[in-house]
Coordinates of C-alpha atoms and ligand atoms in Angstrom, one line a residue:
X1 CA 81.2 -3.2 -72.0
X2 CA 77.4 -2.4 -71.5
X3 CA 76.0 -1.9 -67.9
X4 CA 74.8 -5.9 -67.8
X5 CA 78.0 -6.5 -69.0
X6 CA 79.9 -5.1 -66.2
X7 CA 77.9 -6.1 -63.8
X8 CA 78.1 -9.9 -64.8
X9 CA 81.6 -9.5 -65.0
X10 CA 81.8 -7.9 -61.4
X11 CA 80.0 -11.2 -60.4
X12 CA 82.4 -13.2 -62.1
X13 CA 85.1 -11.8 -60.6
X14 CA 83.3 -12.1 -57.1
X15 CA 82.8 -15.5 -57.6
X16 CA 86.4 -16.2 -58.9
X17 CA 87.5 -14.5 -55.9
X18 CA 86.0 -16.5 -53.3
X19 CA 84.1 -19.6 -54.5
X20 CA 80.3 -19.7 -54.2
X21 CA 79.5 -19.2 -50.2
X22 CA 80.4 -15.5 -50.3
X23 CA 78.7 -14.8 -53.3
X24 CA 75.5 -16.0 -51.5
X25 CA 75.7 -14.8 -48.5
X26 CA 76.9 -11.2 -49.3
X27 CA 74.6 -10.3 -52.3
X28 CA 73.9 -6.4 -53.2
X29 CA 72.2 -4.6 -50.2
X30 CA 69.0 -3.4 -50.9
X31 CA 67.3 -0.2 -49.9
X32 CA 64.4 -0.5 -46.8
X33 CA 62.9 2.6 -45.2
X34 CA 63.5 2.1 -41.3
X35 CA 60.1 2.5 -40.3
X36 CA 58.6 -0.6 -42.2
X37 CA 61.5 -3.1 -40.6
X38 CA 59.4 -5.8 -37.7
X39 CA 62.3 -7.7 -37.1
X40 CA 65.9 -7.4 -37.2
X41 CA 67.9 -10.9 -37.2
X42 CA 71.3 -11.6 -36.6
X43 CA 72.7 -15.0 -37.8
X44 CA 75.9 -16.4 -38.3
X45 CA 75.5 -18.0 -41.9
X46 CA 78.9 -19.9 -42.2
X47 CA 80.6 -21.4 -39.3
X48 CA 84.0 -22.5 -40.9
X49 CA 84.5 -19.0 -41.8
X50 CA 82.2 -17.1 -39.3
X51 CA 80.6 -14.8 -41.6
X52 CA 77.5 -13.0 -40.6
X53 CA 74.8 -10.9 -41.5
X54 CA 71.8 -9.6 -40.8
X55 CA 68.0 -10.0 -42.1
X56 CA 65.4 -7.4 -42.3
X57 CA 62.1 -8.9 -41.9
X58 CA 59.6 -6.2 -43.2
X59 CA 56.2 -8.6 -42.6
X60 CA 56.0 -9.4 -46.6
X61 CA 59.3 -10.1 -47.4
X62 CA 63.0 -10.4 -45.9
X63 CA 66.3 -8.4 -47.0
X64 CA 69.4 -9.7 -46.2
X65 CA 71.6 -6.9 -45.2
X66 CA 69.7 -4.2 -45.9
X67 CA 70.7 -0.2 -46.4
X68 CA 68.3 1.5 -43.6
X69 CA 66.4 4.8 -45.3
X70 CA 64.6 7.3 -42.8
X71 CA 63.7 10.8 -43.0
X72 CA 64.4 12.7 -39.5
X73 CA 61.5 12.4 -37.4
X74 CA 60.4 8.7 -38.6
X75 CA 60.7 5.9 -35.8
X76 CA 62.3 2.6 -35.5
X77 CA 60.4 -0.2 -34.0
X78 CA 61.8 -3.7 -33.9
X79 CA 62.7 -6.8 -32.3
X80 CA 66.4 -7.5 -32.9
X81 CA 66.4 -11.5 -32.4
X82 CA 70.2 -12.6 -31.5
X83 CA 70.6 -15.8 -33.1
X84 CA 74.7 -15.7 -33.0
X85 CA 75.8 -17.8 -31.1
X86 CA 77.8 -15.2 -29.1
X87 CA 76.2 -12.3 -27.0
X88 CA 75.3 -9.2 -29.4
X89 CA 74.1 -5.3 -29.7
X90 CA 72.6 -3.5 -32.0
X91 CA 74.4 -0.2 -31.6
X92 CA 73.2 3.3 -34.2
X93 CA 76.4 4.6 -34.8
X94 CA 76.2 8.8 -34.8
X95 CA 72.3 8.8 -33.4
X96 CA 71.4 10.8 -30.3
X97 CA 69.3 7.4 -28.8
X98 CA 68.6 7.1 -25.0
X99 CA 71.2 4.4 -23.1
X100 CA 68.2 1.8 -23.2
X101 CA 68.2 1.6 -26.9
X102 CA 72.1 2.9 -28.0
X103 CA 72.9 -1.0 -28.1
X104 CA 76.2 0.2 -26.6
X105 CA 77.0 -3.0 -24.8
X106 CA 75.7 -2.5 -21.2
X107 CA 72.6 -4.7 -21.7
X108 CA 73.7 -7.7 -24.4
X109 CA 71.4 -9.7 -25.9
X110 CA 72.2 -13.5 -25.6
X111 CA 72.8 -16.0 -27.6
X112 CA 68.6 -16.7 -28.6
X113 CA 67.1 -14.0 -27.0
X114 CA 65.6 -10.9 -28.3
X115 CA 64.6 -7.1 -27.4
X116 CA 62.8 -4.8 -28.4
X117 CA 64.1 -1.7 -30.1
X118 CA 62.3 1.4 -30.8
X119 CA 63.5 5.3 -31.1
X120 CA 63.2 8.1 -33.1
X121 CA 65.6 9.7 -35.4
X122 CA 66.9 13.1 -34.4
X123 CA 69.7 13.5 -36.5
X124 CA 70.4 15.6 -39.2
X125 CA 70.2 13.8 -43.0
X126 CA 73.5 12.1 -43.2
X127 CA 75.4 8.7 -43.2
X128 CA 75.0 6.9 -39.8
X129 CA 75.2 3.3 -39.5
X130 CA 74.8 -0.3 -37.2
X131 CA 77.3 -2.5 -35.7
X132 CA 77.2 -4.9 -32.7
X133 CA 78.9 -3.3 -29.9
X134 CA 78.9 -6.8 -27.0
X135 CA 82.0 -5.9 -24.8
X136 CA 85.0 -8.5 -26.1
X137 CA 82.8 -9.4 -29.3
X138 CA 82.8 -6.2 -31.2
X139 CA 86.1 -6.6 -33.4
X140 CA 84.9 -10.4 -34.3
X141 CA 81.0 -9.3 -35.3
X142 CA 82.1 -6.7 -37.6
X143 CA 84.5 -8.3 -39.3
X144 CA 82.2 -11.0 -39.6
X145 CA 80.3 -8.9 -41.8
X146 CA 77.8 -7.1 -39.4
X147 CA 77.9 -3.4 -40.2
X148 CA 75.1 -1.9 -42.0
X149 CA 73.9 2.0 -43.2
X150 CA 71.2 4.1 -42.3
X151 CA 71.0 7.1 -44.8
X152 CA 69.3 9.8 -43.1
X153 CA 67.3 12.5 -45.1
X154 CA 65.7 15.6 -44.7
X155 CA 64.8 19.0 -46.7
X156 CA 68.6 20.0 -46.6
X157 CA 69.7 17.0 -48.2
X158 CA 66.7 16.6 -50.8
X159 CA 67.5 20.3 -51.9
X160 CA 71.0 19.8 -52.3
X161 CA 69.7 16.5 -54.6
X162 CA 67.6 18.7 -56.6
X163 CA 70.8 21.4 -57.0
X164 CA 72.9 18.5 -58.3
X165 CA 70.7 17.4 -60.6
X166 CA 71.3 13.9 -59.7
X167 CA 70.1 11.0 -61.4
X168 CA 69.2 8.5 -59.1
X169 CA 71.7 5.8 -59.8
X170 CA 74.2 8.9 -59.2
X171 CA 73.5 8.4 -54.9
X172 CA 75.6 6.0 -53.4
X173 CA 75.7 4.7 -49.7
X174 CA 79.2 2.7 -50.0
X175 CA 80.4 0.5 -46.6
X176 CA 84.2 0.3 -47.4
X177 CA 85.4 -2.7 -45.0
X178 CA 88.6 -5.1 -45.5
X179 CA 88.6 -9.2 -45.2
X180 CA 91.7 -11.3 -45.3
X181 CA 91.2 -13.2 -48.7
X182 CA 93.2 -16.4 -48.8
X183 CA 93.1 -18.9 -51.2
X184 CA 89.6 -17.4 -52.8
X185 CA 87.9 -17.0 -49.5
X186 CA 87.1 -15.2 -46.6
X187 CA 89.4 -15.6 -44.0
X188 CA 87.8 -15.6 -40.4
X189 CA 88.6 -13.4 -38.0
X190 CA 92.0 -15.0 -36.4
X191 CA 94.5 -11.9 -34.9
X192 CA 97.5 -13.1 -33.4
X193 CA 99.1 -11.1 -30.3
X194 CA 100.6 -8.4 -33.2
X195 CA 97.2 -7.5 -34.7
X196 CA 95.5 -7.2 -31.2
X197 CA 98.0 -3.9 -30.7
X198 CA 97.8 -2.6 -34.0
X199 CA 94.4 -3.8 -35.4
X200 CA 93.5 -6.3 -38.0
X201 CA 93.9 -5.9 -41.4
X202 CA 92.5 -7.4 -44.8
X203 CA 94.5 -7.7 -47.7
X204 CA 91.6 -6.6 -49.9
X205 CA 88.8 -4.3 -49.9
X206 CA 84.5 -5.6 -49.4
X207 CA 82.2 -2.8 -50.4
X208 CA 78.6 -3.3 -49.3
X209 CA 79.8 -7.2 -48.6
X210 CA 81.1 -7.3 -52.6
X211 CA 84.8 -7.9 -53.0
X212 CA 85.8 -5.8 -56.7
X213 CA 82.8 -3.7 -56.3
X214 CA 82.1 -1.2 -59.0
X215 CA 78.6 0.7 -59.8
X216 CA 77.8 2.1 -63.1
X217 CA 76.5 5.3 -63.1
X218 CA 75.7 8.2 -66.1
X219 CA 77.6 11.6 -66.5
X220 CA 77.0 14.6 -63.9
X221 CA 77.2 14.8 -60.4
X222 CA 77.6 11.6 -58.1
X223 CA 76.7 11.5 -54.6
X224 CA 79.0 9.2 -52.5
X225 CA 78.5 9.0 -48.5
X226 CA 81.6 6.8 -47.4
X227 CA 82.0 4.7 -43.6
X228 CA 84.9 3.2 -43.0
X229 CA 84.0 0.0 -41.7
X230 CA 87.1 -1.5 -40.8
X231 CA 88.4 -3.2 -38.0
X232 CA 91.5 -0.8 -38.3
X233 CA 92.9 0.3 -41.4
X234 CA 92.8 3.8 -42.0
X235 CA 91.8 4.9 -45.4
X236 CA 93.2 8.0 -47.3
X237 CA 90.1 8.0 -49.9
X238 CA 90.9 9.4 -53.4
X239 CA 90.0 8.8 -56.9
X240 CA 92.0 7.6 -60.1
X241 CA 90.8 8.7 -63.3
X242 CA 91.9 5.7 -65.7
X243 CA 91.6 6.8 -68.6
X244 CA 94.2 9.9 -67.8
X245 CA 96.8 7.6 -66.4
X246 CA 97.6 6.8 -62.9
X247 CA 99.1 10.0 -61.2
X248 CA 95.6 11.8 -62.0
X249 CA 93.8 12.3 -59.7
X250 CA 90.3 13.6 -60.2
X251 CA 89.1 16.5 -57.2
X252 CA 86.0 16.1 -55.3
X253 CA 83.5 18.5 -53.5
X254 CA 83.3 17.5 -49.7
X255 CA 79.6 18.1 -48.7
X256 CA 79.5 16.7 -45.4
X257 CA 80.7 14.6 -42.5
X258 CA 79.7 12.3 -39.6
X259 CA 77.0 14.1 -38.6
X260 CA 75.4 16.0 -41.6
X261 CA 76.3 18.6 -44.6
X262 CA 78.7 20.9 -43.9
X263 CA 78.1 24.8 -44.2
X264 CA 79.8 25.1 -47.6
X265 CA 81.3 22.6 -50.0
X266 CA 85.6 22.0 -50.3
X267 CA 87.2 21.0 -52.5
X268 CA 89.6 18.3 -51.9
X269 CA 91.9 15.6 -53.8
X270 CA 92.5 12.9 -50.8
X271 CA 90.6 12.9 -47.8
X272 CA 91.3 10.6 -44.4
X273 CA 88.7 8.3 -43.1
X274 CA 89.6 6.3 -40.0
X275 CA 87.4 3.4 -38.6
X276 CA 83.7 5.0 -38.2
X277 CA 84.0 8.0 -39.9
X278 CA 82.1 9.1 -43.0
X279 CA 82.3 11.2 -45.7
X280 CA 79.8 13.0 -48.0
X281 CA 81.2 14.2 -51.3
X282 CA 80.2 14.8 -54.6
X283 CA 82.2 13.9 -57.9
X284 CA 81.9 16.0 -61.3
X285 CA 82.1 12.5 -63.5
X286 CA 81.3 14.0 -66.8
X287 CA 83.5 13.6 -69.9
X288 CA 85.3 10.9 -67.5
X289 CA 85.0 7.0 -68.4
X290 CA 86.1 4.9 -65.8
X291 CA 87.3 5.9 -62.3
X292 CA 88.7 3.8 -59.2
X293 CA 88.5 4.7 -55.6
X294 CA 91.7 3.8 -53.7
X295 CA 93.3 4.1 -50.1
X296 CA 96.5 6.3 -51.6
X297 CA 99.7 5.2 -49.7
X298 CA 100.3 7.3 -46.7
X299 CA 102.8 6.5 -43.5
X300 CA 100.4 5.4 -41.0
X301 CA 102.5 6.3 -38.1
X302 CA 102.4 3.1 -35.5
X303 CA 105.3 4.2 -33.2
X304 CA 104.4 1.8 -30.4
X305 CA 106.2 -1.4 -30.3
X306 CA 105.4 -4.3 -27.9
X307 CA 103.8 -6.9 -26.4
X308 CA 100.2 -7.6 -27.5
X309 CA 97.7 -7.7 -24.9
X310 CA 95.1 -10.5 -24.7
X311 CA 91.7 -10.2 -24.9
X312 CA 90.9 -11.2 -21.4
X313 CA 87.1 -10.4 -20.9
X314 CA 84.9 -13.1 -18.6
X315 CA 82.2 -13.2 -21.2
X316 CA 84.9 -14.4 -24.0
X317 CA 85.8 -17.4 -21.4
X318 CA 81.7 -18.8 -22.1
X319 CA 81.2 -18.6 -25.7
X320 CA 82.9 -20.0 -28.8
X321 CA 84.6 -17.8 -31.5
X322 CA 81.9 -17.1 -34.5
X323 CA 84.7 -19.5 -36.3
X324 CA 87.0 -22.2 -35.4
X325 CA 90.1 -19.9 -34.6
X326 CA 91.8 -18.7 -31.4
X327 CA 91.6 -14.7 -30.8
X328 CA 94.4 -12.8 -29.5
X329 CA 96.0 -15.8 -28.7
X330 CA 98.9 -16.9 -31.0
X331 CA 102.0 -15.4 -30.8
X332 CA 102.1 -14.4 -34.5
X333 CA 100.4 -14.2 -37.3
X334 CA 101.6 -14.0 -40.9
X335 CA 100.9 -10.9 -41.8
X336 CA 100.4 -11.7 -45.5
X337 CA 99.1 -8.6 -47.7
X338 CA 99.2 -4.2 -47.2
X339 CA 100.5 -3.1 -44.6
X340 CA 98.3 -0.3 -43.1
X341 CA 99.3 3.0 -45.5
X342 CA 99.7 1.0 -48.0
X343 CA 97.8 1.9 -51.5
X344 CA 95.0 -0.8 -52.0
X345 CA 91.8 -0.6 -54.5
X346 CA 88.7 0.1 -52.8
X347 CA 86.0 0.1 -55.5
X348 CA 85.5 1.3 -59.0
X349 CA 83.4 3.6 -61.0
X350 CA 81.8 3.4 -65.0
X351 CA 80.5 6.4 -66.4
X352 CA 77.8 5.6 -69.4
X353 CA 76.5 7.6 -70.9
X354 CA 75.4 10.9 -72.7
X355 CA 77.4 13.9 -71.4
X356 CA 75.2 16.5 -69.7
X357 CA 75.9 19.8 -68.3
X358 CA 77.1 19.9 -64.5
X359 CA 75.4 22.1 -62.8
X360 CA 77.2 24.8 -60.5
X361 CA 77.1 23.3 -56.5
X362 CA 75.3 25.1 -54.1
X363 CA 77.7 27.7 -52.6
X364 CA 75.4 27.4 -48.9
X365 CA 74.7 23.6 -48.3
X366 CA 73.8 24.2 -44.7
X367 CA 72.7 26.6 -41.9
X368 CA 74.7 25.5 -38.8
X369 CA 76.6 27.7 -36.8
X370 CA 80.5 28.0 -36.2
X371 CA 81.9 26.2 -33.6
X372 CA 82.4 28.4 -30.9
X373 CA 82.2 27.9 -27.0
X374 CA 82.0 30.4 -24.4
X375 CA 85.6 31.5 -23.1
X376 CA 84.6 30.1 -19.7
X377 CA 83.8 26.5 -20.9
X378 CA 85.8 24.1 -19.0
X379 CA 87.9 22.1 -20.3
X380 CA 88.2 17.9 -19.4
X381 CA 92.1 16.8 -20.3
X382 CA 91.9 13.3 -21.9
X383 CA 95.3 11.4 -22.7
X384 CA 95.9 8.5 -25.1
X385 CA 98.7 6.4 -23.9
X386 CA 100.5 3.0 -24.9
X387 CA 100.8 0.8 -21.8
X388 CA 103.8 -2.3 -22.3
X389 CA 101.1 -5.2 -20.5
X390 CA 97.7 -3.5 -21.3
X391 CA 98.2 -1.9 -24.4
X392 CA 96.5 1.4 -25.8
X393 CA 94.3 3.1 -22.8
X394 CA 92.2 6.0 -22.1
X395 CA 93.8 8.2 -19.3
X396 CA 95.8 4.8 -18.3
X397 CA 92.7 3.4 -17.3
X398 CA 91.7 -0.1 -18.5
X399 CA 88.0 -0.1 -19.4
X400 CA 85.2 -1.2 -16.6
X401 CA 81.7 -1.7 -17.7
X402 CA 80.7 -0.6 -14.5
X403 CA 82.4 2.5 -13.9
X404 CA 81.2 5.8 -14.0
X405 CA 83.5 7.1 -16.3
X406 CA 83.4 10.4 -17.0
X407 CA 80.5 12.4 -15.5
X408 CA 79.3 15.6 -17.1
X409 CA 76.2 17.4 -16.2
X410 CA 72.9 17.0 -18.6
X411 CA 72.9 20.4 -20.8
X412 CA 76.6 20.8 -19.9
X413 CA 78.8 22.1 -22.1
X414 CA 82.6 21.2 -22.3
X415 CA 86.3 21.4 -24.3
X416 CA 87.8 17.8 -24.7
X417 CA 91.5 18.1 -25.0
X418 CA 92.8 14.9 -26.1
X419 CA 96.5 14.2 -26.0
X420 CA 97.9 11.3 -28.2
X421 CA 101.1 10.5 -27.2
X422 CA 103.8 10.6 -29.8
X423 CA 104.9 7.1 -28.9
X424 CA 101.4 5.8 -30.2
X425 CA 99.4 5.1 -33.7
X426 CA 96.2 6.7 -35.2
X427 CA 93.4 6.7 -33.0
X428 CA 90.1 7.2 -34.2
X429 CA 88.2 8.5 -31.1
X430 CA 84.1 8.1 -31.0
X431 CA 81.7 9.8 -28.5
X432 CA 78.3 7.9 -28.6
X433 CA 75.1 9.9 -28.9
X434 CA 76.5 13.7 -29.3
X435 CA 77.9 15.1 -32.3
X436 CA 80.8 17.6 -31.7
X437 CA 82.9 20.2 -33.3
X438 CA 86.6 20.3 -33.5
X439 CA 88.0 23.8 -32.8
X440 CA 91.7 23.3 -32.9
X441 CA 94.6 20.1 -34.0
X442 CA 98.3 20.8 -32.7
X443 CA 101.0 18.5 -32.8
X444 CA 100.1 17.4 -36.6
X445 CA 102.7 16.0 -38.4
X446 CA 103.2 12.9 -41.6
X447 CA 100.5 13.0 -44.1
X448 CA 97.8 14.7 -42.3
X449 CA 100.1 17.6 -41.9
X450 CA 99.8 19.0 -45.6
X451 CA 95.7 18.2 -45.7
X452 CA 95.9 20.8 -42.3
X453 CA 94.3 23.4 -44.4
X454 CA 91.6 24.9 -42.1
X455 CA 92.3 27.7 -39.4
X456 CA 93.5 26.2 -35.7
X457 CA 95.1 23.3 -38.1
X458 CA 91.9 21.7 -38.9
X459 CA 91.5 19.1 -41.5
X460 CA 88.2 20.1 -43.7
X461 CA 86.8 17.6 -42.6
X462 CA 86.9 18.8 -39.0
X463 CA 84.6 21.8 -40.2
X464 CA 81.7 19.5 -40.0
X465 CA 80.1 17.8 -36.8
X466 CA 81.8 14.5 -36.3
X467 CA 81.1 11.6 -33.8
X468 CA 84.5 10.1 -34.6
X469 CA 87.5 12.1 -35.4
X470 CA 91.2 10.9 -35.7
X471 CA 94.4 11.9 -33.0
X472 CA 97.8 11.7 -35.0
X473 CA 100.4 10.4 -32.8
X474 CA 102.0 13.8 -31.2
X475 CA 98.9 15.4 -31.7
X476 CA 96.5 17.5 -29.2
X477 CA 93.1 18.3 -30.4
X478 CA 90.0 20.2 -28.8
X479 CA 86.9 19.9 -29.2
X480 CA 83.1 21.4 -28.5
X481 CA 80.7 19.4 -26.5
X482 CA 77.0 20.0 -25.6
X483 CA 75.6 17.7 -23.5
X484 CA 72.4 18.4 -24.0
X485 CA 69.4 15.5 -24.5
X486 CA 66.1 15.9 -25.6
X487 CA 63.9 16.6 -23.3
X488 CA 61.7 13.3 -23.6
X489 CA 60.5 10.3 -21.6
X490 CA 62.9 8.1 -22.8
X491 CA 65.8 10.3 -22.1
X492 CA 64.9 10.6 -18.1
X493 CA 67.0 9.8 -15.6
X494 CA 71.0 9.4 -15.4
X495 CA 72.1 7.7 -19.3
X496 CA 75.2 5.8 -19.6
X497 CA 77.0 6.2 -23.0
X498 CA 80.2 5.7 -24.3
X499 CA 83.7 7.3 -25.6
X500 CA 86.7 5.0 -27.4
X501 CA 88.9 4.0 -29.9
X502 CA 87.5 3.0 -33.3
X503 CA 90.1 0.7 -33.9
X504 CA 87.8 -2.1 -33.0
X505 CA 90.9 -4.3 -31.2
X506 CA 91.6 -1.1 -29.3
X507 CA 88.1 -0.7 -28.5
X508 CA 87.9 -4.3 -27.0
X509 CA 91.0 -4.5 -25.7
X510 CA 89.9 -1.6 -23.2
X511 CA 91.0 1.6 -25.0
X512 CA 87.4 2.9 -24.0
X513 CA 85.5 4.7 -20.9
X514 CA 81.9 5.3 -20.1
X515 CA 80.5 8.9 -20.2
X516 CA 77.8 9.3 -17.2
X517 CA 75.0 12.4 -18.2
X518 CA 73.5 13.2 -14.9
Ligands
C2O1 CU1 80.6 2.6 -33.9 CU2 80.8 2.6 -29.9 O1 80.7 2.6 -31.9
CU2 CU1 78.8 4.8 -31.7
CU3 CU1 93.2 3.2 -31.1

């Protein structure tokens, strides 16, 4: 099949799948450098189903959900216009942003309103991305369809382009979310009382909004920089070479994390990637054909067993779900399709083309330092814990917007020991606006165990700096923070931000605290 070829039939398929509204409404995302963007919409586009998206008006044209570009250093400034008919954020997953533009849900915007947002990016190159964060509405909006990428670059990353030799179809930005697919569509977002404690699940995979996604791309290196966007399935990423039969599976370079390229490349077969983590990683495709990326099947580990808690925030009582369907509410719900851990396609890969040679990867990708705190660094104890009425919880402390939460001193440096307790599930935990380090995992056991490769029991993963990083049931991890905010306008004065579960039905049903930087 020619390139055209497999790209009409990817289209067929998509429409096959589920009829004509999706394929309209979730078209290929298309590239727009973060600087040039005047407006940021966000509309609900189907009510029956409560699919959403958002627009990108750059002044001359509009792009409907478009992959952000920006070099560190360039700016954002926009007016994100809220026409959802719910309250919504714009929240920039992984960026170091002062509280009054981190969208984190302290400030919604309502229904028809709009705000102005405008920062600069101080990241290192990497995958970060955006997602409405409105207290009670988070899990329903991103499902919906409202995550998006922002690819950060800088001369680290170009270099490491230039030392792959990669062809520019070769770079891929890839959003892996799942939808509930029922009778060809879309299902809206509907969890009964069972998926409130464990999360919602699809029953098939939506890459960059395109159900069977596949790219074409030409012998050599490929670039991939992977987000989990799901509401809650964990992903356990690795890729089938077809053409050698199924059991094959091809190894990858991992060239970076959450928060930028790590120090040197690893090489890996399977690789986790819980809700809001990302992965940078390079693939060696030549003299390979056709390739599929799937979730292998791992046991995810839910130990806890009981009864769901309700959504029960105030601001739920006043607005209408983004479809006609009752959240949190039923006392069951089928639950048709995989099970979390179970193996399920995620998106596919065609090699054309002539065979090149490889070149060798760099053997330094970075200069960052080892993680490595000061003996005397004290240490905050944080515990993850089921609760029979409440559910998951933070320190057994159901979440209040208006607490202080944890309060750490501006500059400060600190050791997070997080405890999950072994009667629990995965929990992907997420610190907003500091990147951290993880210096030791204890307690590991299941599938993670053997990927434990790392000195202190790290995954490979943990060598990079992460934003969102995954506690095992039973397991105890520690990590490096630095508290420290630039030293700009913006940044004065106390700033509220925020730590929790990524499971986005943990995250609104209260598994979450606030972090106060004084
Ligand atoms: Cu990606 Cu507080 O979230
Ligand atoms: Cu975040
Ligand atoms: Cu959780």
């Amino acid at each position: 099949m020619n390139r055209r070829g497999f790209l009409a039939s990817g289209l067929a398929s998509l429409g096959a799948a589920c009829g004509l509204p999706q394929a309209k409404l979730e078209p290929e995302p298309s590239r727009v450098s973060l600087s040039d963007v005047k407006r940021l919409v966000v509309q609900r586009v189907d009510p029956i189903a409560g699919r959403c998206r958002y627009v990108a008006d750059l002044g001359a044209r509009q792009v409907v959900q478009p992959i952000l570009f920006a070099r560190r250093g360039e700016s954002l400034d926009a007016l994100v216009e809220n026409a959802l008919p719910q309250p919504t954020t714009v929240h920039f997953h992984g960026l170091t942003l002062p509280q009054a533009e981190d969208g984190a849900g302290f400030d919604p915007i309502a229904p028809g309103e709009r705000k102005r947002v405008r920062f600069e990016v101080q990241n290192r190159s990497g995958l970060y991305w955006f997602h409405p964060h409105p207290h009670g509405f988070t899990a329903e909006q991103v499902y919906a369809g409202l995550a998006g990428l922002l690819v950060v670059t800088d001369d680290e990353d170009q270099a490491l382009d230039a030392a792959l030799a990669l062809a520019p179809g070769n770079r891929l930005a890839l959003a892996i979310a799942d939808v509930r697919v029922g009778n060809g569509v879309i299902r809206p977002y509907a969890p009964g009382a069972p998926d409130c404690l464990h999360g919602w699940l699809g029953n098939q995979s939506l890459v960059n909004g395109r159900l069977d996604a596949g790219w074409v791309v030409v012998p050599g290196w490929v670039r991939l920089q992977i987000l989990n966007a799901c509401n809650a399935r964990g992903l356990l990423l690795g890729f089938q070479d077809r053409t050698a039969g199924k059991e094959s599976l091809l190894p990858f370079q991992l060239l970076g994390t959450d928060g930028g390229l790590l120090a040197a490349p690893r090489e890996l077969d399977r690789v986790f990637l819980y809700g809001g983590e990302r992965v940078d990683i390079a693939l060696d495709v030549s003299g390979r054909r056709a390739l599929q990326a799937v979730s292998l099947e791992f046991d995810p580990r839910h130990h806890a067993e009981g009864v769901a808690p309700g959504h029960r925030h105030p601001a739920r009582a006043r607005y209408a779900p983004l479809s006609a369907e009752a959240v949190c509410e039923n006392a069951s719900e089928l639950r048709d399709g995989p099970a979390d851990g179970a193996q399920i396609a995620l998106f596919s890969l065609r090699v054309e083309g002539a065979s090149v040679r490889t070149p060798p990867l760099p053997a330094r990708l970075s200069a960052f330092p080892e993680a490595t705190p000061a003996p005397d660094t004290p240490t905050r104890r944080i515990r993850l814990d089921f609760e029979q009425r409440t559910g998951f919880l933070i320190d057994q402390t159901p979440y209040a917007i208006d607490e202080t939460g944890f309060s750490v001193g501006r500059g400060a440096r600190e050791v997070w020991e997080i405890k999950n307790s072994p009667i629990s599930m995965p929990h992907a935990m997420h610190v907003h606006g500091f990147g951290f380090r993880v210096l030791r995992r204890q307690g590991t056991f299941g599938a993670a165990r053997r990927l434990a490769t790392e000195t202190g029991g790290r995954f490979a993963t943990d060598l990079g700096v992460k934003d969102t990083v995954l506690a095992w049931p039973n397991e105890t991890l520690w990590l490096a923070l630095d508290f420290t905010l630039p030293r700009e306008a913006a940044f004065a004065g106390p700033q509220r931000y925020m730590f929790h579960c990524h499971n986005l039905e943990h995250e609104d049903g209260m598994m979450m605290r606030n972090i106060t930087v004084l």
